C-alpha positions as CSV (number, residue, x, y, z in Angstrom):
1,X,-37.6,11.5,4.7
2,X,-35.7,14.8,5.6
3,X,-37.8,17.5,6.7
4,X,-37.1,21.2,5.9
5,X,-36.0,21.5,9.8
6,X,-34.0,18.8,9.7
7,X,-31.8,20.1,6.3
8,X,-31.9,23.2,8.1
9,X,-30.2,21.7,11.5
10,X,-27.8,19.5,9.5
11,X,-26.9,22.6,7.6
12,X,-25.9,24.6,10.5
13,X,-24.1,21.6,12.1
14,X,-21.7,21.2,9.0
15,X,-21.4,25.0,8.8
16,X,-18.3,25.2,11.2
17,X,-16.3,22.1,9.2
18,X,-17.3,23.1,5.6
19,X,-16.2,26.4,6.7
20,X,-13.1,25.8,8.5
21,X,-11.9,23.0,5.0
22,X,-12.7,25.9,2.8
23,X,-10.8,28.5,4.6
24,X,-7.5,25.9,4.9
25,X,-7.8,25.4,1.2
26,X,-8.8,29.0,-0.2
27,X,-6.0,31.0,1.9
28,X,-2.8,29.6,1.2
29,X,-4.3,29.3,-2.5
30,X,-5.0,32.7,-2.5
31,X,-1.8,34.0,-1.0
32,X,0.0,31.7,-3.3
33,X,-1.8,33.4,-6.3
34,X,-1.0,36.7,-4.8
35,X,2.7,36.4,-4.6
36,X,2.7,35.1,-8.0
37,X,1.8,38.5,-9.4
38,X,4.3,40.2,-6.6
39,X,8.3,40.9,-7.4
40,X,9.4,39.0,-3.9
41,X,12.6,38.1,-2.9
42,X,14.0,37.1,0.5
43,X,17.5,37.9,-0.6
44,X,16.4,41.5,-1.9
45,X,13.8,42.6,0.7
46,X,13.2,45.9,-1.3
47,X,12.5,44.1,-4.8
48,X,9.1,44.6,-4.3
49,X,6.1,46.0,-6.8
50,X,3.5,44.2,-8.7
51,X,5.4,42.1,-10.9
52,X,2.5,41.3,-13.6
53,X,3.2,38.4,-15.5
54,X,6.7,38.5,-15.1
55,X,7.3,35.5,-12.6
56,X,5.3,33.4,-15.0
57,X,6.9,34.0,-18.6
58,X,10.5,33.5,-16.3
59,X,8.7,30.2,-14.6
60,X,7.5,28.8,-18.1
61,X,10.7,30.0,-20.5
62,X,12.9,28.6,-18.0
63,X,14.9,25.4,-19.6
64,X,14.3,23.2,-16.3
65,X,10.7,23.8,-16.2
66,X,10.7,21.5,-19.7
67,X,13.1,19.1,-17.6
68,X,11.1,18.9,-14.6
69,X,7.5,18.4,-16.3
70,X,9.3,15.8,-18.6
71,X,10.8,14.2,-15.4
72,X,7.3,14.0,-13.4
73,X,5.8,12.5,-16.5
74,X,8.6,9.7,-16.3
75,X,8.1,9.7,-12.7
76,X,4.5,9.2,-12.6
77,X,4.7,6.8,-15.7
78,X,7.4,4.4,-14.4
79,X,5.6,4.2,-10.8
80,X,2.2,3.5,-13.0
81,X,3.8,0.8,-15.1
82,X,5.8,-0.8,-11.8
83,X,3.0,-0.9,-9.2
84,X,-0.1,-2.3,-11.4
85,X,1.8,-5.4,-13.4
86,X,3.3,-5.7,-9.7
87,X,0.3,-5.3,-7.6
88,X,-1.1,-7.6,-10.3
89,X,1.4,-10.1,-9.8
90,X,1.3,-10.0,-6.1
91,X,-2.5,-10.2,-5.5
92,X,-2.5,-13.1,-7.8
93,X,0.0,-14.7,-5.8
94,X,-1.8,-13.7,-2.8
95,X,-4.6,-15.5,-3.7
96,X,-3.6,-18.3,-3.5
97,X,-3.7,-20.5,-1.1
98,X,-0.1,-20.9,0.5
99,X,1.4,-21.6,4.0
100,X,2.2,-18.5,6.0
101,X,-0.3,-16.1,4.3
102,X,-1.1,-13.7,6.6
103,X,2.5,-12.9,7.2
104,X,2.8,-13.0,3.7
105,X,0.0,-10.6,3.4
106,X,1.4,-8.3,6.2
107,X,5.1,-8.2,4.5
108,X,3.5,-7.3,1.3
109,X,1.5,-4.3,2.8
110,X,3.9,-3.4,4.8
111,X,5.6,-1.0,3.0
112,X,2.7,1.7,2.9
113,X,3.1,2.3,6.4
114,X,6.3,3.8,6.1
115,X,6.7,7.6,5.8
116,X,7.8,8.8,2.5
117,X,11.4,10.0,4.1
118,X,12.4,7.1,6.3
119,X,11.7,4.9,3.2
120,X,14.1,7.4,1.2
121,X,16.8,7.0,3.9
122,X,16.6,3.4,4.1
123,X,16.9,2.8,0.4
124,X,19.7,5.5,0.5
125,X,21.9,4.1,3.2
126,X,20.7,0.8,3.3
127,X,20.4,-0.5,-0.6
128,X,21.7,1.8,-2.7
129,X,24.8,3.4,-0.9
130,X,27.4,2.6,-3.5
131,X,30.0,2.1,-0.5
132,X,28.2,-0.1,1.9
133,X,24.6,-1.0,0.5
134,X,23.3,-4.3,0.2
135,X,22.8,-3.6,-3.3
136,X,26.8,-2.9,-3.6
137,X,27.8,-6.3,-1.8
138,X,25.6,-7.8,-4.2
139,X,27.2,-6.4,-7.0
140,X,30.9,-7.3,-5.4
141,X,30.2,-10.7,-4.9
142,X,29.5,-11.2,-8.6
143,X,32.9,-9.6,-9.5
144,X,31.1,-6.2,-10.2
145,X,31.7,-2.2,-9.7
146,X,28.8,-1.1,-7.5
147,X,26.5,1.5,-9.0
148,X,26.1,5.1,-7.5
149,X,23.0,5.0,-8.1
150,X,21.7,8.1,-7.0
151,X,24.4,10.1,-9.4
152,X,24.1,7.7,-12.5
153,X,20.7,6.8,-12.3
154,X,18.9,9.4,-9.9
155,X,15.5,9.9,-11.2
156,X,15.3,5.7,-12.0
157,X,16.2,5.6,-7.8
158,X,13.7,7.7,-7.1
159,X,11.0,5.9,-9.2
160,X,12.4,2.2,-7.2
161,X,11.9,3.7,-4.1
162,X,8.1,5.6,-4.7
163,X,6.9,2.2,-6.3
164,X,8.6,0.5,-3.4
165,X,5.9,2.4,-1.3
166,X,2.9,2.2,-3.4
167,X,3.1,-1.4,-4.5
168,X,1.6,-2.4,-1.8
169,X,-1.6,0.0,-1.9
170,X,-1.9,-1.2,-5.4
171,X,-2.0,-5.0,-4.3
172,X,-4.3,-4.7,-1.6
173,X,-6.8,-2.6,-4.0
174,X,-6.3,-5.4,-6.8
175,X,-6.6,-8.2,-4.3
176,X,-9.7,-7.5,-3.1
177,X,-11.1,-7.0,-6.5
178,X,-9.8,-10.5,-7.6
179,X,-11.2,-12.1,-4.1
180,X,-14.7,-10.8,-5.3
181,X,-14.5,-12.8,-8.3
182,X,-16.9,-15.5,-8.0
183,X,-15.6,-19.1,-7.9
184,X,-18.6,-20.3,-10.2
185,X,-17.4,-18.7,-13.0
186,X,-13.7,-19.6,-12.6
187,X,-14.3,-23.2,-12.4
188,X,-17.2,-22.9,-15.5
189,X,-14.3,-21.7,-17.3
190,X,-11.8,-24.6,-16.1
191,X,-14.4,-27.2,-17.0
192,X,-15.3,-25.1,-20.8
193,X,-11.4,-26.1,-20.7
194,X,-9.6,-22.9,-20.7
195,X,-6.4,-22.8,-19.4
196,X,-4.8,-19.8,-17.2
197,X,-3.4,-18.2,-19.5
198,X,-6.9,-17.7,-21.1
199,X,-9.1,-17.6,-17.8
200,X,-6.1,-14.6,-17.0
201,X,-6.7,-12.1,-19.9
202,X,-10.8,-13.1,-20.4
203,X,-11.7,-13.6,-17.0
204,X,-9.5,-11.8,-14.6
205,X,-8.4,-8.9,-15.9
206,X,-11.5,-7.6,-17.6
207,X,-13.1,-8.2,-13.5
208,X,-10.0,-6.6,-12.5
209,X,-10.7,-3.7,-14.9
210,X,-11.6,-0.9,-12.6
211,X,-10.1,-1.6,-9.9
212,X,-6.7,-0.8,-12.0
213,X,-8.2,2.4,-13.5
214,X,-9.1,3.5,-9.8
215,X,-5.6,3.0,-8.5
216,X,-4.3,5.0,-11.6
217,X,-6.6,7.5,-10.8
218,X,-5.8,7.8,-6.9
219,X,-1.8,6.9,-7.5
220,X,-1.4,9.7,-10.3
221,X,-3.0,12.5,-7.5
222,X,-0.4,11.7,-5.2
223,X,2.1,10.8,-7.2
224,X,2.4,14.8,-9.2
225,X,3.4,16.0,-5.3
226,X,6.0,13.6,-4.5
227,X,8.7,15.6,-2.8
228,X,10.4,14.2,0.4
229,X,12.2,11.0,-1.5
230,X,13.8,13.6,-4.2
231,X,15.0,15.6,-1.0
232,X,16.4,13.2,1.0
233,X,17.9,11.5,-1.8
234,X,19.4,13.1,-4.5
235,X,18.0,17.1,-4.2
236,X,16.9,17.0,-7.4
237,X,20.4,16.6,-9.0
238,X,22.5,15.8,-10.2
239,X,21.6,19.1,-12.2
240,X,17.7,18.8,-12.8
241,X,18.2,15.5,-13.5
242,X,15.6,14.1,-11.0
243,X,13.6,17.2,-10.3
244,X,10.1,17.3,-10.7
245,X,7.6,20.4,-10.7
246,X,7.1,20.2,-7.1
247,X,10.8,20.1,-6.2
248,X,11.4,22.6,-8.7
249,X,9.1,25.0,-6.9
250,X,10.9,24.4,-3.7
251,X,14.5,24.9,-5.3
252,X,12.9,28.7,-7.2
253,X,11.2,29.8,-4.3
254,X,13.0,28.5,-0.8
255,X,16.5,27.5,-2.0
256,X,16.8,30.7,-4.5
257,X,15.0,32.8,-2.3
258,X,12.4,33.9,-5.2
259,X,9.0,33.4,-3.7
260,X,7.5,35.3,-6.4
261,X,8.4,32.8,-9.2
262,X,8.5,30.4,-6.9
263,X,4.5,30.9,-6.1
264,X,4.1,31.5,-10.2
265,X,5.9,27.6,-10.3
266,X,3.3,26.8,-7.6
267,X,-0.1,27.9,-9.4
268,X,1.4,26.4,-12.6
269,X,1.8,22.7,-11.2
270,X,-1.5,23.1,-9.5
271,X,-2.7,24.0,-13.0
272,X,-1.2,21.1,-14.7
273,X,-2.1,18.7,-12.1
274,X,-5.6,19.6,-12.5
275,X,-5.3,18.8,-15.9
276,X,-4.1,15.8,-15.4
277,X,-7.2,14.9,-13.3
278,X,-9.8,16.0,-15.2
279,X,-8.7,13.7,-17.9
280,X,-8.2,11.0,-15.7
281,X,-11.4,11.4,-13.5
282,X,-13.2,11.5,-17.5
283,X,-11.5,8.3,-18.4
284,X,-12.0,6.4,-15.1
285,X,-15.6,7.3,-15.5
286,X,-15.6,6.0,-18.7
287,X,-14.5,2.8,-17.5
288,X,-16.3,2.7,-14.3
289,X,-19.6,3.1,-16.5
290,X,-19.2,0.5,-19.1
């Protein structure tokens, strides 16, 4: 057992770290808060006074603002819905025993390693390009116009490519939830003479249970913040058509030059997202504990 030296000594030895984390997280916070409150504009370095709420009734009233939260809720959503019926699909497949599964296994995962805008730009240019994508060939050799996708259908492109990325974090999660299902009761079930559709929805899934809810929880965090696939694919248009809160902040406070409603933006969507989490980290407990 720990002594009273010993907490003291472990204390002092995670002093510098807990310090340093808090620091990283608490300035730019801060700062972000402060300009919020601030009239600040790079175009107009003498706009400058205490702004009040100002920046936030502008942030809140503005028409894209409703776009943009109703666009990350699709965003978030459609990922959601792609990635767990998929990751489902795949770590069910994955189980099974085939030829070739480890490079199965390693083409499936694959994927994650990618950074978010090199998997943007190869989607871009290499699949959806309505010129010379794969995607447009495809559609040419069945006697069809190719879709420009990324100005008929932007936010749907965007929502491909991010589930693209995050299916295979969502298999490897379900797959190793499904591996630690014990054989005993999957063969009691086959010889109670249940078939797989029933040994599916009685057996798996209710084992699978939390594992799903945890990759909700975790995909939903990262998934409010996606930014570098809207960027390098369609900048948010066309209009504010796939422009969520977090590229909405960067077009009001670095492409119009407002950082003061851009920061307002900024503490809003850190607002929101913590709502989000709350409820989510309530309901995953919920599940984890039943």
């Amino acid at each position: 057992m720990a002594t009273a030296q010993t907490k003291t000594l472990s204390r002092i030895m995670m002093a510098p770290a807990v310090i340093v984390l808090l620091l990283w997280m608490a300035v730019p916070l801060a700062m972000t808060i402060w300009f919020s409150f601030q009239n600040y504009s790079l175009i107009n370095p003498m706009m400058t006074g205490f702004a009040g709420w100002a920046n936030y009734i502008y942030v809140i009233g503005d028409p894209s603002f409703t776009q943009a939260l109703v666009n990350t809720l699709v965003l978030v959503g459609g990922v959601l819905l792609i990635t767990v019926i998929g990751g489902t699909f795949l770590a069910l497949l994955l189980d099974q025993p085939l030829w070739g599964q480890g490079l199965l296994r390693i083409i499936v995962i694959s994927p994650f390693f990618v950074m978010p805008p090199v998997a943007a730009l190869i989607w871009k240019n290499g699949f959806m390009h309505p010129g010379y994508g794969m995607l447009a060939h495809l559609w040419e050799f069945f006697g069809l116009q190719p879709v420009d996708w990324f100005n008929q259908y932007p936010l749907f492109s965007v929502i491909i490519i991010v589930a693209w990325q995050w299916l295979p974090f969502a298999t490897l999660i379900l797959l190793t939830a499904l591996q630690s299902l014990s054989e005993e009761q999957r063969e009691a079930a086959e010889m109670d003479g249940a078939n797989a559709i029933n040994r599916f929805y009685h057996i798996i899934m209710p084992h699978m249970a939390r594992s799903i809810t945890i990759v909700i929880l975790i995909q939903t965090i990262f998934l409010l913040g996606i930014f570098a696939e809207i960027r390098v694919t369609t900048g948010g248009g066309p209009g504010y058509a796939s422009t969520n809160l977090t590229f909405l902040v960067f077009r009001t406070g670095i492409l119009s030059n407002d950082i003061g409603a851009g920061s307002a933006g900024g503490v809003v969507a850190v607002i929101i997202a913590n709502i989000v989490a709350i409820f989510l980290m309530r309901a995953v407990g919920k599940n984890l504990d039943a």
